Each structure stands twice: as structure tokens, then as C-alpha cells.
Coordinates of C-alpha atoms in Angstrom, one line a residue:
M22 CA 28.3 84.0 -131.0
R23 CA 30.3 81.4 -129.1
E24 CA 33.8 82.0 -127.5
I25 CA 36.0 79.3 -126.0
F26 CA 38.7 80.1 -123.4
I27 CA 41.3 77.5 -122.6
E28 CA 43.6 78.2 -119.6
K29 CA 46.5 76.0 -118.6
N30 CA 48.0 76.0 -115.1
E31 CA 50.7 73.7 -113.7
A32 CA 48.3 70.9 -112.6
L33 CA 45.0 72.2 -113.9
R34 CA 43.5 73.0 -117.3
R35 CA 40.2 74.9 -117.4
V36 CA 37.8 75.6 -120.3
A37 CA 35.1 78.2 -120.3
I38 CA 32.4 78.5 -123.0
K39 CA 30.5 81.8 -123.5
E40 CA 27.4 82.3 -125.6
N41 CA 26.7 85.9 -126.6
G42 CA 28.9 87.1 -123.7
R43 CA 27.3 84.9 -121.0
L44 CA 29.1 82.0 -119.4
L45 CA 27.5 78.8 -120.5
E46 CA 29.8 76.0 -119.4
C47 CA 33.0 75.5 -117.4
R48 CA 35.0 72.3 -117.6
I49 CA 38.0 71.5 -115.5
E50 CA 40.7 68.9 -115.8
E51 CA 43.2 68.2 -113.1
E52 CA 46.0 65.7 -113.0
T53 CA 44.8 62.8 -110.9
N54 CA 45.5 59.1 -110.7
E55 CA 41.9 58.1 -111.3
P56 CA 40.1 56.6 -114.4
S57 CA 38.1 59.1 -116.5
V58 CA 35.0 58.8 -118.6
G59 CA 35.8 57.7 -122.1
E60 CA 39.1 55.9 -121.3
I61 CA 39.4 52.3 -122.4
Y62 CA 41.1 49.6 -120.3
R63 CA 42.2 46.0 -120.4
G64 CA 40.5 44.5 -117.3
V65 CA 40.0 41.2 -115.5
V66 CA 36.7 40.1 -114.0
K67 CA 37.5 39.5 -110.3
N68 CA 34.0 38.7 -108.9
I69 CA 30.4 38.5 -110.0
V70 CA 27.6 39.3 -107.6
P71 CA 24.2 38.1 -109.0
A72 CA 22.2 39.7 -106.2
I73 CA 23.1 43.2 -107.4
K74 CA 23.6 42.1 -111.1
S75 CA 27.1 43.4 -111.1
A76 CA 30.6 42.2 -112.0
F77 CA 33.7 43.8 -110.4
V78 CA 36.6 44.3 -112.7
D79 CA 40.3 45.0 -112.0
I80 CA 41.5 47.7 -114.3
G81 CA 44.7 48.5 -112.5
Y82 CA 43.5 50.8 -109.7
E83 CA 43.1 50.2 -106.0
K84 CA 39.3 50.2 -106.4
N85 CA 37.8 47.6 -108.7
A86 CA 35.5 49.0 -111.4
Y87 CA 31.9 47.6 -111.6
M88 CA 29.9 46.5 -114.6
Y89 CA 26.1 46.3 -114.5
L90 CA 25.0 42.9 -115.9
G91 CA 21.9 43.9 -117.9
E92 CA 20.2 41.5 -120.4
E93 CA 22.6 42.3 -123.2
I94 CA 25.6 41.5 -120.9
N95 CA 24.3 38.8 -118.6
G96 CA 26.2 35.6 -119.4
Y97 CA 28.7 37.5 -121.5
V98 CA 31.3 37.8 -118.7
K99 CA 32.7 35.2 -116.3
K100 CA 35.1 35.3 -113.3
G101 CA 38.7 35.5 -114.4
Q102 CA 37.8 36.6 -117.9
E103 CA 39.9 39.3 -119.6
V104 CA 37.6 42.1 -120.9
L105 CA 38.0 45.3 -123.0
V106 CA 36.0 47.9 -121.2
E107 CA 35.2 51.7 -121.4
I108 CA 34.7 54.0 -118.4
I109 CA 31.2 55.4 -118.4
K110 CA 31.2 56.8 -114.9
E111 CA 34.1 58.1 -112.7
E112 CA 34.9 56.9 -109.2
L113 CA 32.6 58.4 -106.6
N114 CA 33.4 58.3 -102.9
S115 CA 34.0 54.6 -102.0
K116 CA 32.5 53.3 -105.3
G117 CA 34.9 52.4 -108.1
A118 CA 34.4 53.5 -111.8
K119 CA 31.5 52.1 -113.8
V120 CA 32.5 50.3 -117.0
F121 CA 30.8 48.9 -120.1
P122 CA 32.1 45.9 -122.1
F123 CA 31.7 47.6 -125.5
I124 CA 33.9 50.6 -126.5
N125 CA 33.4 53.8 -128.4
I126 CA 36.1 55.7 -130.3
P127 CA 34.7 59.3 -130.8
G128 CA 35.6 61.7 -133.6
R129 CA 34.2 65.1 -134.6
Y130 CA 32.0 63.6 -137.3
V131 CA 31.5 60.0 -136.3
V132 CA 31.7 57.6 -133.4
L133 CA 32.9 54.0 -133.8
C134 CA 31.4 51.3 -131.6
N135 CA 32.3 47.6 -131.5
K136 CA 28.9 46.5 -130.1
D137 CA 27.6 45.8 -133.7
A138 CA 28.4 46.6 -137.3
E139 CA 25.4 48.9 -137.9
I140 CA 25.5 52.4 -139.4
S141 CA 23.4 54.8 -137.4
F142 CA 22.8 58.6 -137.1
S143 CA 22.4 61.2 -134.4
Q144 CA 18.8 61.9 -133.6
K145 CA 19.3 65.5 -134.6
I146 CA 19.9 64.5 -138.2
K147 CA 16.5 64.5 -139.8
N148 CA 17.4 64.5 -143.6
K149 CA 16.2 61.1 -144.8
E150 CA 18.0 61.4 -148.2
F151 CA 21.3 62.1 -146.4
K152 CA 20.9 59.1 -144.2
I153 CA 20.1 56.7 -147.1
N154 CA 23.0 58.0 -149.3
T155 CA 25.5 58.0 -146.5
A156 CA 24.6 54.5 -145.2
K157 CA 24.9 53.2 -148.8
E158 CA 28.3 54.8 -149.2
L159 CA 29.7 53.6 -145.9
Q160 CA 28.4 50.1 -146.0
G161 CA 31.2 47.6 -145.5
L162 CA 33.9 50.3 -145.0
I163 CA 34.9 48.9 -141.6
P164 CA 33.7 45.7 -139.7
I165 CA 32.3 47.6 -136.6
G166 CA 29.5 50.1 -136.0
V167 CA 29.6 53.7 -137.1
K168 CA 27.4 56.5 -135.8
I169 CA 27.3 59.8 -137.7
R170 CA 27.4 62.7 -135.4
T171 CA 25.4 66.0 -136.0
Q172 CA 28.5 67.7 -137.4
G173 CA 29.0 64.9 -140.0
E174 CA 26.0 66.2 -142.0
N175 CA 27.8 69.5 -142.6
V176 CA 31.0 68.2 -144.2
S177 CA 31.9 66.2 -147.3
L178 CA 31.5 62.5 -147.3
D179 CA 35.2 62.1 -148.1
L180 CA 36.1 63.9 -144.9
V181 CA 33.7 61.6 -143.0
K182 CA 35.3 58.5 -144.6
Q183 CA 38.8 59.7 -143.8
E184 CA 37.9 60.2 -140.1
I185 CA 36.3 56.7 -140.0
L186 CA 39.5 55.1 -141.3
D187 CA 41.7 57.2 -139.0
L188 CA 39.6 56.1 -136.0
Y189 CA 39.6 52.5 -137.1
K190 CA 43.4 52.5 -137.0
E191 CA 43.2 53.6 -133.4
Y192 CA 40.7 50.8 -132.7
E193 CA 42.9 48.2 -134.3
A194 CA 45.9 49.5 -132.1
I195 CA 43.7 49.1 -129.0
E196 CA 42.7 45.6 -130.0
K197 CA 46.3 44.6 -130.6
E198 CA 47.5 45.9 -127.3
F199 CA 44.6 44.2 -125.5
K200 CA 45.6 40.8 -126.9
F201 CA 49.3 41.1 -126.2
S202 CA 49.1 42.7 -122.7
I203 CA 49.2 40.6 -119.6
K204 CA 48.1 43.0 -116.9
P205 CA 45.1 45.4 -116.4
K206 CA 46.0 48.8 -117.8
K207 CA 44.7 51.8 -119.7
L208 CA 44.8 51.3 -123.5
Y209 CA 43.2 54.5 -124.7
G210 CA 42.1 57.9 -123.5
D211 CA 42.1 61.5 -124.8
S212 CA 45.3 63.2 -123.7
S213 CA 43.5 66.3 -122.4
I214 CA 40.2 68.1 -122.2
V215 CA 41.3 70.2 -125.2
S216 CA 40.6 67.4 -127.7
K217 CA 37.2 66.8 -126.2
I218 CA 36.3 70.5 -126.5
L219 CA 37.4 70.7 -130.1
R220 CA 35.5 67.6 -131.0
D221 CA 32.3 68.4 -129.1
C222 CA 31.9 72.1 -128.5
V223 CA 33.3 74.0 -131.5
N224 CA 30.3 74.7 -133.8
D225 CA 29.4 77.0 -136.7
N226 CA 28.7 79.9 -134.3
T227 CA 32.2 79.7 -132.6
S228 CA 34.0 83.0 -133.4
T229 CA 37.2 82.7 -131.3
I230 CA 39.2 80.2 -129.4
F231 CA 41.5 81.8 -126.8
V232 CA 44.4 79.8 -125.4
D233 CA 47.2 80.9 -123.0
S234 CA 49.9 78.3 -123.7
E235 CA 51.9 77.5 -126.8
E236 CA 51.3 73.8 -126.2
D237 CA 47.6 74.2 -126.5
Y238 CA 47.8 76.7 -129.3
N239 CA 49.8 74.1 -131.4
T240 CA 47.3 71.3 -130.5
V241 CA 44.3 73.4 -131.5
E242 CA 45.9 74.7 -134.7
K243 CA 46.9 71.2 -135.8
Y244 CA 43.4 69.9 -135.2
M245 CA 41.7 72.8 -136.9
N246 CA 43.9 72.4 -140.0
R247 CA 42.5 68.9 -140.5
K248 CA 38.9 69.9 -140.2
E249 CA 37.5 72.0 -143.1
D250 CA 34.4 73.0 -141.1
M251 CA 36.3 74.7 -138.3
K252 CA 36.4 78.4 -139.2
A253 CA 36.9 79.9 -135.7
K254 CA 39.8 82.4 -135.1
L255 CA 42.5 81.0 -132.9
Q256 CA 44.2 83.6 -130.6
L257 CA 47.2 83.1 -128.2
Y258 CA 46.7 85.2 -125.1
D259 CA 50.0 86.4 -123.7
G260 CA 48.9 89.0 -121.1
H261 CA 50.4 89.4 -117.7
R262 CA 47.3 88.3 -115.8
N263 CA 45.7 84.8 -116.0
L264 CA 43.3 84.3 -119.0
F265 CA 40.2 83.6 -116.8
D266 CA 41.0 86.6 -114.6
Y267 CA 41.5 89.0 -117.5
Y268 CA 38.2 88.1 -119.1
G269 CA 36.2 88.2 -115.8
I270 CA 35.5 84.5 -115.9
E271 CA 37.2 83.8 -112.5
R272 CA 34.7 86.1 -110.8
E273 CA 31.8 84.3 -112.4
I274 CA 33.1 80.9 -111.4
L275 CA 33.6 81.9 -107.8
A276 CA 30.0 83.2 -107.7
L277 CA 28.8 79.6 -108.4
R278 CA 29.5 78.7 -104.7
N279 CA 26.6 80.9 -103.8
P280 CA 23.3 78.9 -103.6
N281 CA 21.3 82.1 -104.4
V282 CA 21.0 83.3 -108.0
H283 CA 19.3 86.6 -108.7
L284 CA 17.0 87.0 -111.7
Q285 CA 16.6 90.2 -113.7
C286 CA 12.9 90.3 -113.1
G287 CA 13.5 90.6 -109.3
G288 CA 13.0 86.9 -108.5
S289 CA 15.6 84.4 -107.4
L290 CA 16.7 80.8 -107.4
V291 CA 18.0 78.8 -104.4
I292 CA 20.1 75.8 -105.4
E293 CA 20.7 73.2 -102.6
H294 CA 22.2 69.8 -102.5
T295 CA 20.8 67.0 -100.3
E296 CA 22.1 63.5 -99.9
A297 CA 19.9 62.1 -102.7
M298 CA 19.3 65.0 -105.1
Y299 CA 19.6 68.7 -106.0
V300 CA 16.7 70.9 -105.2
I301 CA 16.1 74.3 -106.9
D302 CA 13.5 76.7 -105.4
V303 CA 12.1 79.5 -107.5
N304 CA 11.0 82.7 -105.6
S305 CA 9.1 85.7 -107.0
G306 CA 11.0 88.0 -104.6
K307 CA 10.7 91.7 -105.8
N308 CA 9.0 90.9 -109.0
T309 CA 5.7 92.8 -108.6
K310 CA 5.4 94.3 -112.1
A311 CA 2.7 92.0 -113.4
S312 CA -1.0 92.8 -113.0
N313 CA -1.9 89.5 -111.2
M314 CA -0.3 86.5 -109.5
E315 CA -0.6 84.2 -112.5
N316 CA 1.3 86.6 -114.7
T317 CA 3.9 87.3 -112.0
A318 CA 4.4 83.5 -111.6
F319 CA 4.7 83.0 -115.4
I320 CA 7.2 85.8 -115.9
T321 CA 9.4 84.7 -113.0
N322 CA 9.2 81.0 -114.0
S323 CA 10.0 81.8 -117.6
E324 CA 13.3 83.6 -116.7
A325 CA 14.0 81.0 -114.0
A326 CA 13.6 78.1 -116.5
S327 CA 16.3 79.5 -118.8
E328 CA 18.6 80.4 -115.9
I329 CA 18.1 77.0 -114.3
A330 CA 19.3 75.2 -117.4
R331 CA 22.3 77.5 -117.6
Q332 CA 23.2 77.0 -113.9
I333 CA 22.9 73.2 -114.1
R334 CA 25.3 73.1 -117.1
L335 CA 27.7 75.6 -115.5
R336 CA 27.8 73.7 -112.2
N337 CA 27.7 70.3 -113.9
L338 CA 24.9 69.1 -111.7
S339 CA 23.7 65.5 -112.3
G340 CA 21.5 62.8 -111.0
I341 CA 18.0 63.8 -109.8
I342 CA 17.2 67.5 -109.8
I343 CA 13.9 68.7 -108.5
I344 CA 12.6 72.2 -109.4
D345 CA 9.9 73.9 -107.3
F346 CA 8.5 76.5 -109.7
I347 CA 6.0 79.1 -108.5
D348 CA 2.5 77.6 -108.8
M349 CA 0.7 78.3 -112.1
I350 CA -2.9 77.5 -113.1
H351 CA -2.9 77.7 -116.9
E352 CA -1.7 74.5 -118.7
N353 CA -0.3 76.5 -121.6
H354 CA 2.0 78.4 -119.1
K355 CA 3.2 75.1 -117.7
E356 CA 4.0 73.8 -121.2
K357 CA 5.9 76.9 -122.1
I358 CA 8.1 76.6 -119.0
I359 CA 9.0 73.0 -120.0
E360 CA 9.8 74.2 -123.5
L361 CA 12.2 76.8 -122.1
L362 CA 13.9 74.2 -120.0
E363 CA 14.3 71.9 -123.0
K364 CA 15.7 74.8 -125.1
G365 CA 18.2 75.5 -122.4
F366 CA 19.7 72.0 -122.6
R367 CA 20.0 72.0 -126.4
G368 CA 23.6 71.3 -127.3
D369 CA 24.3 69.8 -123.8
K370 CA 26.4 66.7 -124.2
N371 CA 25.1 65.2 -120.9
K372 CA 21.9 63.2 -121.5
T373 CA 19.1 65.0 -119.8
V374 CA 15.5 63.9 -119.4
I375 CA 12.8 66.5 -118.3
Y376 CA 9.6 65.1 -116.9
K377 CA 6.2 66.7 -116.8
P378 CA 5.1 68.6 -113.7
T379 CA 3.8 66.5 -110.9
E380 CA 0.5 67.2 -109.1
L381 CA 2.5 69.4 -106.7
N382 CA 3.8 71.4 -109.7
L383 CA 7.3 70.0 -109.2
V384 CA 9.5 69.4 -112.3
Q385 CA 11.9 66.5 -112.2
I386 CA 15.1 66.3 -114.2
A387 CA 17.4 63.3 -114.6
R388 CA 20.8 64.3 -115.9
K389 CA 23.6 61.8 -116.6
R390 CA 26.7 62.3 -114.6
N391 CA 29.7 63.2 -116.7
G392 CA 32.7 64.3 -114.7
K393 CA 32.7 66.2 -111.4
T394 CA 30.6 69.1 -110.3
I395 CA 32.2 72.5 -110.1
Y396 CA 32.0 72.3 -106.3
E397 CA 34.2 69.2 -106.3
Y398 CA 37.1 71.1 -107.9
M399 CA 36.7 74.2 -105.8
E400 CA 35.7 73.0 -102.3
E401 CA 36.7 70.6 -99.5
P402 CA 35.2 69.7 -96.1
C403 CA 35.8 72.2 -93.3
K404 CA 37.3 70.6 -90.3
V405 CA 36.2 73.4 -88.0
C406 CA 32.5 72.4 -88.4
G407 CA 33.1 68.7 -88.3
G408 CA 33.0 68.2 -92.0
H409 CA 29.4 69.5 -92.4
G410 CA 30.4 72.7 -94.1
K411 CA 32.6 73.4 -97.1
K412 CA 35.5 75.8 -97.7
L413 CA 37.5 76.7 -100.8
K414 CA 40.3 74.2 -101.6
M415 CA 43.8 75.3 -100.7
S416 CA 44.8 74.8 -104.3
Y417 CA 42.0 77.2 -105.5
I418 CA 42.9 79.8 -102.8
T419 CA 46.5 79.9 -104.0
L420 CA 45.3 80.2 -107.6
L421 CA 43.2 83.3 -106.7
I422 CA 46.0 84.8 -104.6
H423 CA 48.4 84.3 -107.5
N424 CA 45.9 86.1 -109.8
E425 CA 45.8 89.1 -107.5
I426 CA 49.6 89.3 -107.3
L427 CA 49.7 89.3 -111.1
K428 CA 47.2 92.1 -111.1
K429 CA 49.3 94.2 -108.8
D430 CA 52.4 93.5 -110.8
A431 CA 50.6 94.6 -114.0
E432 CA 50.0 98.0 -112.5
S433 CA 53.6 98.4 -111.3
V434 CA 56.2 95.9 -110.1
V435 CA 55.8 95.5 -106.3
K436 CA 58.4 93.9 -104.1
D437 CA 56.5 93.9 -100.8
I438 CA 53.0 92.3 -100.6
Y439 CA 50.7 92.0 -97.6
I440 CA 48.4 88.9 -97.7
E441 CA 45.5 88.6 -95.2
I442 CA 43.9 85.2 -95.3
N443 CA 41.3 83.4 -93.3
S444 CA 42.7 81.5 -90.4
L445 CA 41.0 78.3 -91.7
Y446 CA 44.0 77.9 -94.0
K447 CA 46.7 78.7 -91.3
E448 CA 47.6 75.1 -90.6
A449 CA 47.8 74.0 -94.3
I450 CA 50.0 77.0 -95.2
E451 CA 52.3 76.9 -92.3
E452 CA 53.0 73.2 -92.8
D453 CA 54.7 74.0 -96.1
L454 CA 55.3 77.7 -96.5
F455 CA 57.8 77.2 -99.3
T456 CA 55.2 75.4 -101.5
F457 CA 52.7 78.2 -100.8
L458 CA 55.1 80.9 -101.9
K459 CA 56.1 78.8 -104.9
D460 CA 52.4 78.3 -106.0
I461 CA 51.6 82.0 -105.8
E462 CA 55.0 82.7 -107.6
A463 CA 56.2 85.0 -104.8
L464 CA 59.6 83.4 -103.9
D465 CA 61.3 86.6 -105.2
K466 CA 59.1 88.9 -103.2
N467 CA 58.8 90.0 -99.5
I468 CA 55.5 88.5 -98.3
Y469 CA 53.8 89.6 -95.1
L470 CA 51.3 87.0 -94.1
N471 CA 48.5 87.5 -91.5
F472 CA 45.8 85.0 -90.6
V473 CA 42.4 86.4 -89.5
Q474 CA 38.9 85.1 -89.0
E475 CA 37.1 88.2 -90.3
V476 CA 38.1 88.1 -93.9
E477 CA 35.9 85.8 -96.1
Y478 CA 38.8 84.4 -98.3
F479 CA 41.8 86.6 -98.5
K480 CA 43.0 90.2 -99.2
V481 CA 46.2 91.1 -101.2
E482 CA 47.7 94.6 -100.8
P483 CA 50.9 96.1 -102.2
L484 CA 53.1 97.8 -99.6
I485 CA 54.5 101.0 -101.2
F486 CA 55.5 103.2 -98.3
H487 CA 58.2 102.5 -95.8
S488 CA 55.8 103.2 -92.9
Q489 CA 53.5 100.4 -94.2
I490 CA 56.4 97.9 -94.3
E491 CA 57.6 99.0 -90.8
N492 CA 54.1 98.5 -89.3
L493 CA 53.7 95.0 -90.7
K494 CA 57.3 93.7 -90.3
G495 CA 56.0 91.2 -87.6
Y496 CA 54.1 89.4 -90.3
K497 CA 57.0 89.0 -92.8
V498 CA 57.8 85.5 -93.9
T499 CA 61.5 84.9 -93.4
L500 CA 63.8 82.1 -94.4
D501 CA 63.5 80.8 -90.8
N502 CA 59.9 80.1 -91.4
L503 CA 60.5 78.0 -94.5

């Protein structure tokens, strides 16, 4: 069964998806002033560079977006032209967002597209009779294209029609604002990750949706009431601790920083990032149960294939991914490994292509980028090692410390708290102690703060006895420090 957890913090919203008790996906949304995938903009073409077949489009941000001029677009755009575009890739380093001059308006059952006026179907829909009858019923309903999503096969045609008409009203509003606006600006975009999750990730196997804010509870309830196929139980979590911390999800997310992943069979994975790609190495390790090397390799590779798909989705890895499986001789074993990989990506909303093993038994995966990796939300360059290493972001450290303080308070209200934190964060914290205390919700407590090199991240301890407080009084944060 599937469970969905939606946690809302001040500037961050996180969603975790579990399948049969195992964490499958983690999506994060933070408040940023950057364009996001799926948003629609009124843009102006500022420059065309034929050498790289690209047009650069002002959409209202410091960095111009870029549009690849393929055969279907070449000649369609000119310098100075006003264009209606959709973000298909977010900004990355110095490169602006990538846009496309045709837009999609997604719903739970259908997607509208103004590229043509055709009626098409998800590749997962195989029922020919359903396709013929549905296409006949929808013909001429609206003057732009309609694609029936997988979930559209499981509900009544009346519900599908109603969603098409509702989405077309949104499309007309976008077109109207595009015509009457005079500057580059955003015209459309999902208000939060919650609507995307409800649209794309709630399926027939979803048993419960947990939320920890009344705002999200009302949003989810309102959406579910309009969709007859959504039968999941909606539960408002009002516990003292954070939602992710209470259900053990925080610990699992933090473990994703580790490049080493242990397998139950005794083998392991090593996940590394190079400038050009991700590389995943499979090791047999302590797996010595099989009778020969071929069987050992097959058993380890089988478990590794399923876990690799899970880790790629969890960490949201994209681009080129190379997997170095343990060498196998039998072709049927190699085919089985590819099948397990493909199975692991079923239901994944990122387009993923898995190629056959090379002569060196390497498996290549190409996965479309959709949003940031988990590392980009959690980590930042470490100044101590000249930017070559990574450390947890200050914002993430404060979130974890806040979780620990909530845990201590849940056991018994504590007024005095000792926090030991890695000295890497000393400068950032001392620059604005007030904000640090506010973020960990400790303005009403006595905080004793000590920076040390030995601790990996931090340590939080309640001070119960007077002798403890007396011994640590030199570390107390006072008003003079703020």
C-alpha cells in the first residue's frame, strides 16, 4: 500500500511517498524566486543564435530562458517576438531555464496541449475499444489537443469531460492575459507541490495521506471531494514532533547523503557524482552464500537493480547514469537485471530510458531532469576545503536541531538546552544569533551553544541538574550576543 506524507515548514514543503513501508520518493519545494517546471510565461525573444540552434527569451528574470530551435520550431520565432512558453527545465548554475513554445495544462485525467487539436492517449492505456469510444465522444469538445492520462481510463467519461472543460477555462484565461499584458511575466503555475502530488501520485493503492497543516488539509480535502476515484483516507497530524521526524522519514532522508548503500544480501552500492554523470558501482561484499561466482553475481545484481531504481528516484538523479554491475556470463541473467530495473521505474513521472549492457557490461540510463536533486536542497559547498567538499545547509541543520528540541519537549518541558554543533557553522550562526534561535524556536529557552570540530553535525542535550547548568554557563547565549 502507498502512504503519502506532506510536511509544511515556514519556507519549505516536503512530500514523502512510501510503498509497503519503504520510502520511494521525496519531493521538496522551497520558496525561491526562480522559474519552475510546468509554469507558463509571457516572454519576448531577445536573441537568436543559429550556431547553437537556440533562441534566448526574456521571461522576467535576470537570466534569459533558452529555447532549442528544432525542426518544428525553426522559423517559428523571430527576434522581438512575444511568445507564450512553458518551463521544461529549471535554471542550472549559470544557465537559464529551458522553455518550449507550446504549453500543457495538466489535470488528473487529461492534459491539454495547444500544439495541435488531436486526441491522444497515455502509452499505458492498451484498451483499443476505450480509445475509439473516448476519441469519438471528445471530438470537437475543445479546439486544442487533449491527451488522456492513465487515470482517465478508471473514471466516468462525464468526469473526464468536466475536467477538460475546467482546464480549458484556465487555458482561455492564460491566452487572454497573454494578449493584454505588456511585460514578460508568469501567467500560470501550480500554487504548490501539493496539487502536483494529488494529480500525479495518488493511485488506487494509496491508503492514507498525512498532512500537518490545516491549510494543506483543506486543499487536499477540497481536491479529493471533486475526484470520485480518490478513496484514500486523509489524516491531519497534530503531534508535538515534526511529521517527518515522527514517522522516521527524516532519518532516511539524511542517510541519502551517504554514497554507500548496503544490500540485504551482503553486497553494496557506491553512488558517485562526476562532472558529466552519476556512476553507480555494485559490489558483492559479504555475499558468499551462492554456490558459484555466477550465482553470487546474479543474486547481488538482482537486489542491486531494484535498489538502484529506488535510490535514483529517492535522490532524484537525472542526466546520464552509468551502472557497473558485477560481470555475468549468462544472457538470461543480464536480461532479468534489465527487467528488474525497468520494473523499478514503473510509475516514475520522469522519462527514463534504460539501454542494453555494453561490451564492458555497463548499463546506461538516461533520465530526464525534473526539479533539483535531494543534495541540492540539503547541501552547500564547504569553504574550508575550497568548495570541493559539501556540508549540510545551514537551513537544514536548523531544521534538524528544531526537531531534536521538539523531541526533548515532548518528553518533558525543558528550559535549559545545550547544543553542540560543528565549528563549520560557527560563522553563519554568530552572524545572526537571533535568527538561529528563532528558526529552532528557542527564543523562550536558555540555550548553551558550543562549537566543536569533533561532532559530525550537532548534539542536543537537555540540562536538568543545576550542576550541569553551572558547568556550562560559559556557553550560554545572552542578550548581549544577539
